[in-house]
mmCIF file of N, CA and C in Angstrom:
data_model
loop_
_atom_site.group_PDB
_atom_site.id
_atom_site.type_symbol
_atom_site.label_atom_id
_atom_site.label_comp_id
_atom_site.label_asym_id
_atom_site.label_seq_id
_atom_site.Cartn_x
_atom_site.Cartn_y
_atom_site.Cartn_z
ATOM 1 N N UNK K 271 53.656 98.915 35.233
ATOM 2 C CA UNK K 271 53.015 98.772 33.935
ATOM 3 C C UNK K 271 53.918 99.246 32.822
ATOM 4 N N UNK K 272 53.748 98.648 31.666
ATOM 5 C CA UNK K 272 54.533 99.046 30.511
ATOM 6 C C UNK K 272 53.940 100.321 29.917
ATOM 7 N N UNK K 273 54.795 101.178 29.355
ATOM 8 C CA UNK K 273 54.273 102.396 28.737
ATOM 9 C C UNK K 273 53.421 102.048 27.521
ATOM 10 N N UNK K 274 52.420 102.876 27.264
ATOM 11 C CA UNK K 274 51.557 102.664 26.112
ATOM 12 C C UNK K 274 52.250 103.139 24.854
ATOM 13 N N UNK K 275 52.081 102.396 23.792
ATOM 14 C CA UNK K 275 52.559 102.835 22.494
ATOM 15 C C UNK K 275 51.536 103.815 21.932
ATOM 16 N N UNK K 276 51.945 104.598 20.962
ATOM 17 C CA UNK K 276 51.058 105.611 20.394
ATOM 18 C C UNK K 276 49.783 104.997 19.835
ATOM 19 N N UNK K 277 49.847 103.751 19.391
ATOM 20 C CA UNK K 277 48.673 103.115 18.790
ATOM 21 C C UNK K 277 47.819 102.370 19.805
ATOM 22 N N UNK K 278 48.253 102.284 21.038
ATOM 23 C CA UNK K 278 47.513 101.557 22.063
ATOM 24 C C UNK K 278 46.633 102.504 22.860
ATOM 25 N N UNK K 279 45.516 101.964 23.285
ATOM 26 C CA UNK K 279 44.645 102.724 24.174
ATOM 27 C C UNK K 279 44.772 102.141 25.572
ATOM 28 N N UNK K 280 44.581 102.992 26.543
ATOM 29 C CA UNK K 280 44.590 102.523 27.930
ATOM 30 C C UNK K 280 43.371 101.633 28.141
ATOM 31 N N UNK K 281 43.528 100.553 28.930
ATOM 32 C CA UNK K 281 42.368 99.703 29.196
ATOM 33 C C UNK K 281 41.289 100.495 29.923
ATOM 34 N N UNK K 282 40.063 100.177 29.623
ATOM 35 C CA UNK K 282 38.961 100.856 30.301
ATOM 36 C C UNK K 282 38.901 100.378 31.747
ATOM 37 N N UNK K 283 38.265 101.143 32.623
ATOM 38 C CA UNK K 283 38.147 100.700 34.020
ATOM 39 C C UNK K 283 37.517 99.311 34.134
ATOM 40 N N UNK K 284 36.557 99.006 33.266
ATOM 41 C CA UNK K 284 35.923 97.685 33.310
ATOM 42 C C UNK K 284 36.924 96.598 32.957
ATOM 43 N N UNK K 285 37.741 96.825 31.925
ATOM 44 C CA UNK K 285 38.760 95.850 31.546
ATOM 45 C C UNK K 285 39.773 95.661 32.667
ATOM 46 N N UNK K 286 40.162 96.752 33.314
ATOM 47 C CA UNK K 286 41.101 96.652 34.433
ATOM 48 C C UNK K 286 40.486 95.868 35.579
ATOM 49 N N UNK K 287 39.209 96.124 35.870
ATOM 50 C CA UNK K 287 38.517 95.381 36.929
ATOM 51 C C UNK K 287 38.456 93.897 36.594
ATOM 52 N N UNK K 288 38.141 93.582 35.329
ATOM 53 C CA UNK K 288 38.065 92.188 34.900
ATOM 54 C C UNK K 288 39.423 91.508 35.032
ATOM 55 N N UNK K 289 40.471 92.207 34.632
ATOM 56 C CA UNK K 289 41.817 91.656 34.733
ATOM 57 C C UNK K 289 42.200 91.442 36.196
ATOM 58 N N UNK K 290 41.913 92.420 37.039
ATOM 59 C CA UNK K 290 42.215 92.293 38.470
ATOM 60 C C UNK K 290 41.465 91.122 39.080
ATOM 61 N N UNK K 291 40.201 91.014 38.729
ATOM 62 C CA UNK K 291 39.373 89.926 39.254
ATOM 63 C C UNK K 291 39.914 88.564 38.797
ATOM 64 N N UNK K 292 40.315 88.482 37.527
ATOM 65 C CA UNK K 292 40.867 87.237 36.993
ATOM 66 C C UNK K 292 42.165 86.863 37.702
ATOM 67 N N UNK K 293 43.006 87.849 37.983
ATOM 68 C CA UNK K 293 44.264 87.572 38.685
ATOM 69 C C UNK K 293 44.013 87.094 40.112
ATOM 70 N N UNK K 294 43.057 87.714 40.785
ATOM 71 C CA UNK K 294 42.718 87.297 42.153
ATOM 72 C C UNK K 294 42.154 85.879 42.142
ATOM 73 N N UNK K 295 41.287 85.591 41.176
ATOM 74 C CA UNK K 295 40.714 84.247 41.081
ATOM 75 C C UNK K 295 41.807 83.211 40.832
ATOM 76 N N UNK K 296 42.757 83.540 39.957
ATOM 77 C CA UNK K 296 43.852 82.616 39.682
ATOM 78 C C UNK K 296 44.710 82.403 40.930
ATOM 79 N N UNK K 297 45.013 83.466 41.655
ATOM 80 C CA UNK K 297 45.788 83.337 42.887
ATOM 81 C C UNK K 297 45.046 82.486 43.910
ATOM 82 N N UNK K 298 43.739 82.691 44.030
ATOM 83 C CA UNK K 298 42.939 81.887 44.962
ATOM 84 C C UNK K 298 42.930 80.421 44.561
ATOM 85 N N UNK K 299 42.794 80.162 43.261
ATOM 86 C CA UNK K 299 42.813 78.786 42.766
ATOM 87 C C UNK K 299 44.152 78.124 43.072
ATOM 88 N N UNK K 300 45.239 78.819 42.793
ATOM 89 C CA UNK K 300 46.561 78.248 43.040
ATOM 90 C C UNK K 300 46.803 77.998 44.524
ATOM 91 N N UNK K 301 46.316 78.895 45.373
ATOM 92 C CA UNK K 301 46.455 78.704 46.820
ATOM 93 C C UNK K 301 45.648 77.495 47.276
ATOM 94 N N UNK K 302 44.431 77.352 46.757
ATOM 95 C CA UNK K 302 43.603 76.200 47.118
ATOM 96 C C UNK K 302 44.228 74.903 46.620
ATOM 97 N N UNK K 303 44.734 74.914 45.394
ATOM 98 C CA UNK K 303 45.406 73.746 44.829
ATOM 99 C C UNK K 303 46.590 73.330 45.713
ATOM 100 N N UNK K 304 47.396 74.306 46.114
ATOM 101 C CA UNK K 304 48.561 74.015 46.956
ATOM 102 C C UNK K 304 48.130 73.473 48.311
ATOM 103 N N UNK K 305 47.080 74.057 48.881
ATOM 104 C CA UNK K 305 46.590 73.604 50.193
ATOM 105 C C UNK K 305 46.079 72.167 50.119
ATOM 106 N N UNK K 306 45.283 71.862 49.102
ATOM 107 C CA UNK K 306 44.768 70.500 48.946
ATOM 108 C C UNK K 306 45.925 69.538 48.749
ATOM 109 N N UNK K 307 46.849 69.883 47.880
ATOM 110 C CA UNK K 307 47.990 69.002 47.618
ATOM 111 C C UNK K 307 48.801 68.732 48.872
ATOM 112 N N UNK K 308 48.919 69.732 49.740
ATOM 113 C CA UNK K 308 49.702 69.546 50.966
ATOM 114 C C UNK K 308 48.968 68.675 51.989
ATOM 115 N N UNK K 309 47.648 68.627 51.914
ATOM 116 C CA UNK K 309 46.871 67.840 52.868
ATOM 117 C C UNK K 309 46.826 66.354 52.519
ATOM 118 N N UNK K 310 47.008 66.038 51.247
ATOM 119 C CA UNK K 310 46.814 64.666 50.780
ATOM 120 C C UNK K 310 48.134 63.940 50.570
ATOM 121 N N UNK K 311 48.083 62.637 50.756
ATOM 122 C CA UNK K 311 49.250 61.801 50.468
ATOM 123 C C UNK K 311 49.449 61.743 48.948
ATOM 124 N N UNK K 312 50.608 61.279 48.501
ATOM 125 C CA UNK K 312 50.815 61.169 47.047
ATOM 126 C C UNK K 312 49.732 60.315 46.365
ATOM 127 N N UNK K 313 49.353 59.195 46.974
ATOM 128 C CA UNK K 313 48.290 58.349 46.415
ATOM 129 C C UNK K 313 46.964 59.104 46.374
ATOM 130 N N UNK K 314 46.621 59.776 47.460
ATOM 131 C CA UNK K 314 45.369 60.530 47.507
ATOM 132 C C UNK K 314 45.370 61.672 46.482
ATOM 133 N N UNK K 315 46.504 62.346 46.336
ATOM 134 C CA UNK K 315 46.603 63.410 45.333
ATOM 135 C C UNK K 315 46.326 62.868 43.941
ATOM 136 N N UNK K 316 46.932 61.773 43.618
ATOM 137 C CA UNK K 316 46.746 61.188 42.281
ATOM 138 C C UNK K 316 45.282 60.831 42.054
ATOM 139 N N UNK K 317 44.686 60.154 43.033
ATOM 140 C CA UNK K 317 43.283 59.762 42.931
ATOM 141 C C UNK K 317 42.394 60.993 42.827
ATOM 142 N N UNK K 318 42.620 61.989 43.685
ATOM 143 C CA UNK K 318 41.741 63.160 43.738
ATOM 144 C C UNK K 318 41.728 63.935 42.428
ATOM 145 N N UNK K 319 42.895 64.216 41.879
ATOM 146 C CA UNK K 319 42.937 65.022 40.659
ATOM 147 C C UNK K 319 42.391 64.244 39.466
ATOM 148 N N UNK K 320 42.577 62.932 39.442
ATOM 149 C CA UNK K 320 41.952 62.128 38.387
ATOM 150 C C UNK K 320 40.433 62.110 38.557
ATOM 151 N N UNK K 321 39.998 61.991 39.805
ATOM 152 C CA UNK K 321 38.559 62.005 40.101
ATOM 153 C C UNK K 321 37.942 63.343 39.676
ATOM 154 N N UNK K 322 38.593 64.444 39.978
ATOM 155 C CA UNK K 322 38.081 65.756 39.606
ATOM 156 C C UNK K 322 38.083 65.969 38.092
ATOM 157 N N UNK K 323 38.934 65.254 37.397
ATOM 158 C CA UNK K 323 38.964 65.395 35.940
ATOM 159 C C UNK K 323 37.830 64.621 35.276
ATOM 160 N N UNK K 324 37.021 63.922 36.095
ATOM 161 C CA UNK K 324 35.857 63.230 35.563
ATOM 162 C C UNK K 324 36.012 61.736 35.404
ATOM 163 N N UNK K 325 37.128 61.193 35.832
ATOM 164 C CA UNK K 325 37.336 59.746 35.730
ATOM 165 C C UNK K 325 36.495 59.022 36.772
ATOM 166 N N UNK K 326 36.055 57.823 36.444
ATOM 167 C CA UNK K 326 35.326 57.001 37.410
ATOM 168 C C UNK K 326 36.327 56.264 38.290
ATOM 169 N N UNK K 327 35.823 55.723 39.396
ATOM 170 C CA UNK K 327 36.695 54.955 40.290
ATOM 171 C C UNK K 327 37.303 53.769 39.550
ATOM 172 N N UNK K 328 36.528 53.133 38.693
ATOM 173 C CA UNK K 328 37.046 51.996 37.921
ATOM 174 C C UNK K 328 38.152 52.449 36.978
ATOM 175 N N UNK K 329 37.942 53.562 36.263
ATOM 176 C CA UNK K 329 38.963 54.075 35.343
ATOM 177 C C UNK K 329 40.240 54.435 36.091
ATOM 178 N N UNK K 330 40.093 55.081 37.235
ATOM 179 C CA UNK K 330 41.264 55.463 38.033
ATOM 180 C C UNK K 330 41.997 54.217 38.501
ATOM 181 N N UNK K 331 41.242 53.242 39.010
ATOM 182 C CA UNK K 331 41.852 51.993 39.450
ATOM 183 C C UNK K 331 42.634 51.318 38.344
ATOM 184 N N UNK K 332 42.040 51.266 37.154
ATOM 185 C CA UNK K 332 42.735 50.662 36.016
ATOM 186 C C UNK K 332 44.011 51.433 35.673
ATOM 187 N N UNK K 333 43.956 52.751 35.792
ATOM 188 C CA UNK K 333 45.113 53.585 35.451
ATOM 189 C C UNK K 333 46.264 53.417 36.437
ATOM 190 N N UNK K 334 45.937 53.259 37.707
ATOM 191 C CA UNK K 334 47.001 53.238 38.724
ATOM 192 C C UNK K 334 47.250 51.860 39.325
ATOM 193 N N UNK K 335 46.556 50.861 38.814
ATOM 194 C CA UNK K 335 46.802 49.499 39.270
ATOM 195 C C UNK K 335 46.195 49.164 40.621
ATOM 196 N N UNK K 336 45.088 49.803 40.940
ATOM 197 C CA UNK K 336 44.374 49.509 42.186
ATOM 198 C C UNK K 336 42.955 49.076 41.835
ATOM 199 N N UNK K 337 42.327 48.353 42.758
ATOM 200 C CA UNK K 337 40.954 47.960 42.447
ATOM 201 C C UNK K 337 39.993 49.121 42.701
ATOM 202 N N UNK K 338 38.828 49.021 42.103
ATOM 203 C CA UNK K 338 37.825 50.082 42.161
ATOM 204 C C UNK K 338 37.456 50.435 43.599
ATOM 205 N N UNK K 339 37.318 49.424 44.443
ATOM 206 C CA UNK K 339 36.923 49.662 45.841
ATOM 207 C C UNK K 339 37.988 50.476 46.578
ATOM 208 N N UNK K 340 39.253 50.217 46.311
ATOM 209 C CA UNK K 340 40.341 50.984 46.927
ATOM 210 C C UNK K 340 40.231 52.454 46.544
ATOM 211 N N UNK K 341 39.924 52.721 45.291
ATOM 212 C CA UNK K 341 39.783 54.099 44.821
ATOM 213 C C UNK K 341 38.553 54.740 45.466
ATOM 214 N N UNK K 342 37.439 54.014 45.527
ATOM 215 C CA UNK K 342 36.232 54.547 46.167
ATOM 216 C C UNK K 342 36.508 54.909 47.624
ATOM 217 N N UNK K 343 37.213 54.031 48.329
ATOM 218 C CA UNK K 343 37.560 54.304 49.727
ATOM 219 C C UNK K 343 38.464 55.528 49.839
ATOM 220 N N UNK K 344 39.412 55.665 48.911
ATOM 221 C CA UNK K 344 40.309 56.818 48.930
ATOM 222 C C UNK K 344 39.520 58.111 48.705
ATOM 223 N N UNK K 345 38.583 58.112 47.766
ATOM 224 C CA UNK K 345 37.775 59.301 47.502
ATOM 225 C C UNK K 345 36.967 59.659 48.742
ATOM 226 N N UNK K 346 36.411 58.661 49.413
ATOM 227 C CA UNK K 346 35.650 58.913 50.641
ATOM 228 C C UNK K 346 36.550 59.559 51.701
ATOM 229 N N UNK K 347 37.741 58.984 51.909
ATOM 230 C CA UNK K 347 38.687 59.531 52.899
ATOM 231 C C UNK K 347 39.105 60.956 52.535
ATOM 232 N N UNK K 348 39.370 61.181 51.272
ATOM 233 C CA UNK K 348 39.790 62.506 50.805
ATOM 234 C C UNK K 348 38.698 63.530 51.079
ATOM 235 N N UNK K 349 37.464 63.191 50.725
ATOM 236 C CA UNK K 349 36.351 64.125 50.937
ATOM 237 C C UNK K 349 36.194 64.447 52.421
ATOM 238 N N UNK K 350 36.318 63.450 53.277
ATOM 239 C CA UNK K 350 36.231 63.663 54.725
ATOM 240 C C UNK K 350 37.360 64.597 55.187
ATOM 241 N N UNK K 351 38.554 64.323 54.708
ATOM 242 C CA UNK K 351 39.722 65.122 55.098
ATOM 243 C C UNK K 351 39.553 66.575 54.650
ATOM 244 N N UNK K 352 39.109 66.775 53.420
ATOM 245 C CA UNK K 352 38.961 68.137 52.902
ATOM 246 C C UNK K 352 37.837 68.883 53.614
ATOM 247 N N UNK K 353 36.753 68.190 53.937
ATOM 248 C CA UNK K 353 35.673 68.833 54.702
ATOM 249 C C UNK K 353 36.168 69.295 56.066
ATOM 250 N N UNK K 354 37.005 68.479 56.666
ATOM 251 C CA UNK K 354 37.523 68.777 58.000
ATOM 252 C C UNK K 354 38.558 69.905 57.966
ATOM 253 N N UNK K 355 39.384 69.934 56.941
ATOM 254 C CA UNK K 355 40.526 70.844 56.910
ATOM 255 C C UNK K 355 40.318 72.153 56.163
ATOM 256 N N UNK K 356 39.369 72.196 55.244
ATOM 257 C CA UNK K 356 39.161 73.405 54.457
ATOM 258 C C UNK K 356 37.918 74.145 54.938
ATOM 259 N N UNK K 357 37.962 75.461 54.909
ATOM 260 C CA UNK K 357 36.785 76.227 55.335
ATOM 261 C C UNK K 357 35.642 76.061 54.339
ATOM 262 N N UNK K 358 34.440 76.134 54.839
ATOM 263 C CA UNK K 358 33.262 76.072 53.966
ATOM 264 C C UNK K 358 33.140 77.397 53.220
ATOM 265 N N UNK K 359 32.634 77.329 51.971
ATOM 266 C CA UNK K 359 32.500 78.574 51.201
ATOM 267 C C UNK K 359 31.437 79.488 51.772
#
């Protein structure tokens, strides 16, 4: 930790707990992101992250030059793969 300046106050225990919790959550998110990315093909990764951002299958298909049904099938396969490979919460 950096030394405190004369005008700074030490964080309260609650602030430290909140910061620690936020760092752990970020590390968990990054680990999950890396795990999902490693499980999926490049096409599946592209579809999945666009799908999670709220895009519809039609919008994704238009963006990547695939038809809507291809994207729907990819989302189905991805969900099956993630259910099989990732632990349940």
